Amino acid sequence: MNSLRNLHSVCRFSLRTLSTKEQTKPAFNFKLAGGVSEAIASGKLKRRHHPGSLGVGTVTLPDKLNQAVLTYLSSTEYSPKHLENDGKILSTRLWSRHKPLEDDQLRQKIAAIEAKIVEKETIDLDAPEMREEVRKRLLDSRMSKMHERMKREIYNWKPFQYDKYMSAVYMLARLVPDYAALVKILSEIRSRDPAFVPLAMLDFGSGVGSGMWALDGVWADLCKEAVCVDASPDMNNLADTLLRGGDPENPRQVRGGGTFFRQFLPMSDALRYNLVLSSRSLLELPDMDTRLKIIDILWRKTSGYLVIVEAGTSAGFRIVQEARDYVLNLTQTTGEEEVTCGDSHIFSPCPHDKICQRFNFSRIPLCNFSVNYKPLTLTKNQNPTSDKFSYVIIKRGARQQNHQEEWPRLIQQPLLRKRHAICRTCTSYGRLTELISTKRRHGSEIYRVCKYSNWGDRLPIVLPEPTEIPELDQSEDDSSENDESEQKKEILH
């Protein structure tokens, strides 16, 4: 794992916030991609459903899975009210999750806290004339103050333990939003790569099987082998029970193809899978060494697509970027030479393989997306809600050289103003660019394409040369209140 150590500096560099705050003007000189304008004008293509549109609407659980959940819960003695209350608590804890501190970071924080406390002390504890019992009492007082400040200022990361009850709580709280996010992500692969067939899937941190169900929801009856890896045996048992319609005694599974459950990730890369998935699992690993080791194993098991998904928070985005940068900079040692593995590229969401510019121009480094879903509830019907997630899809092979691969990605919902639409995008040149479309300047077709596009879509437009495109100034980022709360948490922890 020499490459693992060698890439620590690369990952750390790409994950720090730079101070560049160059103000530039937005871009106006762009046009619709070839063929799109004609198709819209002729009526063959609707503006709301242009080729870059990736919406999946409001996602609901498949009837088989929904019924399996209800069947399982009806066979238990768990109180529906307690399950839902504990589910809300668990969702809040998962959303506010942060990366565990590395050992050197922890030591630096403790040293800084101790230095602040010592600075305020008026008595020199090293004075030779001080009695030993007084020195001990003052040292105990110092340690007590340190512990209090450490509780407030240092994030106390602990792994979640999922027993039978907590697995049911997780199922009720996270099954639907996790399933919905994966359906949206995998639907993009199917839309942009219709020839891809996921015959075999590996799901690391599979939980209650949301990845397996999402795969079947996008590619029905095509996956012949699904390997689900989760450290919790109770999680695996629950996922298997849902496959049996909610009845663990049912000998038949409701999905076709073979499904296998494992507690430990196989270290060998002899077996490869078309699709390798890690959904909200890397943030549950104790340190960077472990995360990079897992990413290394997952990538070596990938023959098609590697999908990494985390919560749509600043911490989740940083974990995704860590995985992204590691795979893109992965090196293999051959004798005394290091050879860069140039057999991968970012399929989504980035239209480029450069360092993410959100770390250059954002006060809060964060790139996330949203999906609507109908929540699972036992006590009352609820209206559709949404969930935010950060993700990256890495594909084996070199990037295809065509205009569709260069379409910019909307990183925020378009801002609709009088007579113009403002689209904040990530472009194939590795820049964040603000595109402003007006009817007068661009025509009604491109204006309405921008107007009816949504956060996360790809805009089917052709950009000029990179030297002619200004970068998006995000020194005054006007994201959401959730982003501001994330910044406060980063300061506190």
XYZ file of C-alpha atoms in Angstrom, residues 26-204:
179
model
C -20.688 36.220 -15.912
C -20.619 34.491 -19.299
C -23.103 35.309 -22.057
C -21.469 33.869 -25.197
C -22.815 30.325 -25.411
C -25.311 28.469 -27.598
C -27.378 25.294 -27.659
C -25.628 22.077 -28.653
C -25.985 20.948 -32.230
C -29.262 19.199 -32.942
C -30.956 20.281 -29.716
C -32.098 23.652 -31.052
C -33.541 22.082 -34.217
C -35.297 19.338 -32.255
C -36.928 21.891 -29.958
C -37.940 24.153 -32.824
C -39.514 21.231 -34.718
C -41.409 20.029 -31.675
C -39.594 16.673 -31.455
C -38.105 17.647 -28.110
C -39.680 19.482 -25.181
C -37.700 22.134 -23.401
C -38.459 20.564 -20.021
C -37.117 17.187 -21.200
C -33.933 18.166 -22.980
C -31.100 15.586 -23.266
C -29.354 16.929 -20.152
C -32.402 16.618 -17.914
C -31.813 14.045 -15.170
C -34.925 14.387 -13.056
C -36.622 11.267 -11.699
C -39.597 12.998 -10.090
C -40.735 11.996 -6.625
C -39.301 8.578 -5.805
C -41.358 5.987 -3.951
C -40.429 2.520 -2.740
C -41.359 -0.431 -4.967
C -44.574 -2.119 -3.835
C -42.703 -5.348 -3.015
C -40.243 -3.559 -0.766
C -42.877 -1.383 0.882
C -44.991 -4.430 1.676
C -41.935 -6.322 2.963
C -41.181 -3.477 5.396
C -44.749 -3.458 6.709
C -44.811 -7.247 7.007
C -41.561 -7.280 8.967
C -42.596 -4.511 11.348
C -45.972 -6.133 11.993
C -44.165 -9.285 13.133
C -42.131 -7.399 15.757
C -43.147 -5.921 19.090
C -41.596 -2.540 18.362
C -43.784 0.499 19.000
C -44.371 2.453 15.765
C -44.220 5.722 17.686
C -40.909 4.821 19.314
C -39.476 3.676 15.981
C -40.354 6.953 14.290
C -39.081 9.102 17.166
C -35.807 7.187 17.328
C -35.600 7.387 13.534
C -35.745 11.176 13.647
C -32.997 11.239 16.271
C -30.838 8.909 14.186
C -31.392 10.991 11.031
C -30.297 14.136 12.880
C -27.165 12.435 14.212
C -26.262 11.087 10.777
C -26.786 14.488 9.156
C -24.558 16.240 11.714
C -21.842 13.578 11.363
C -18.250 14.790 10.922
C -15.049 13.089 9.935
C -13.105 11.551 12.808
C -10.022 13.565 13.678
C -6.654 12.147 12.729
C -4.232 11.541 15.614
C -2.053 14.542 14.767
C -5.095 16.805 14.462
C -6.387 15.624 17.837
C -3.023 16.249 19.507
C -2.843 19.757 18.022
C -6.337 20.641 19.239
C -5.617 19.350 22.749
C -2.326 21.249 22.850
C -4.051 24.454 21.715
C -6.741 24.097 24.397
C -4.148 23.471 27.094
C -2.107 26.476 25.980
C -5.158 28.771 26.244
C -5.945 27.519 29.745
C -2.329 27.817 30.934
C -2.149 31.345 29.523
C -5.003 32.441 31.796
C -3.519 30.884 34.944
C -2.053 33.355 37.433
C -0.085 30.817 39.477
C 3.092 29.119 38.249
C 2.617 25.405 38.902
C 6.330 24.780 38.401
C 7.360 27.049 41.271
C 9.729 25.070 43.588
C 8.233 26.500 46.787
C 4.705 25.249 45.994
C 3.465 22.421 48.187
C 2.786 19.151 46.354
C -0.842 18.886 47.465
C -1.532 22.410 46.167
C 0.173 21.636 42.861
C -1.908 18.460 42.511
C -5.130 20.346 43.226
C -4.327 23.022 40.637
C -3.340 20.386 38.057
C -6.640 18.591 38.636
C -8.436 21.892 38.136
C -6.552 22.440 34.862
C -7.465 18.947 33.624
C -11.095 19.518 34.545
C -11.166 22.748 32.541
C -9.491 20.994 29.611
C -12.077 18.202 29.611
C -14.918 20.723 29.617
C -13.463 22.655 26.704
C -12.648 19.475 24.798
C -16.300 18.405 25.055
C -17.356 21.718 23.527
C -14.659 22.175 20.890
C -13.593 18.689 19.770
C -15.985 16.501 17.824
C -16.279 13.157 19.609
C -16.593 10.698 16.730
C -17.930 7.274 17.668
C -18.978 4.388 15.417
C -22.671 3.558 15.316
C -23.626 0.140 16.622
C -26.584 -1.411 14.808
C -28.302 -4.205 16.699
C -31.683 -5.659 15.715
C -33.690 -2.712 17.017
C -31.377 -0.010 15.640
C -31.381 -1.764 12.266
C -35.160 -1.418 12.211
C -34.826 2.249 13.202
C -32.334 2.822 10.377
C -34.658 1.086 7.930
C -37.544 3.350 8.864
C -35.419 6.516 8.833
C -33.058 6.017 5.916
C -34.310 3.294 3.571
C -36.386 5.595 1.368
C -34.004 8.615 1.103
C -31.019 6.334 0.473
C -33.006 4.409 -2.136
C -34.192 7.639 -3.797
C -30.690 9.131 -4.051
C -29.313 5.928 -5.554
C -32.173 5.684 -8.055
C -31.381 9.215 -9.244
C -27.644 8.511 -9.479
C -27.981 5.153 -11.236
C -30.624 6.540 -13.605
C -28.010 8.934 -14.948
C -25.705 6.033 -15.770
C -28.531 4.258 -17.604
C -29.493 7.434 -19.473
C -25.997 8.383 -20.591
C -24.635 4.861 -21.104
C -27.540 2.736 -22.410
C -25.163 -0.073 -23.416
C -24.060 -0.632 -19.809
C -25.492 -3.769 -18.162
C -24.723 -4.279 -14.432
C -24.500 -8.049 -14.325
C -22.644 -8.054 -10.995
C -22.705 -5.535 -8.157
C -20.682 -5.106 -4.972
C -22.256 -2.921 -2.273
C -19.939 -1.892 0.567
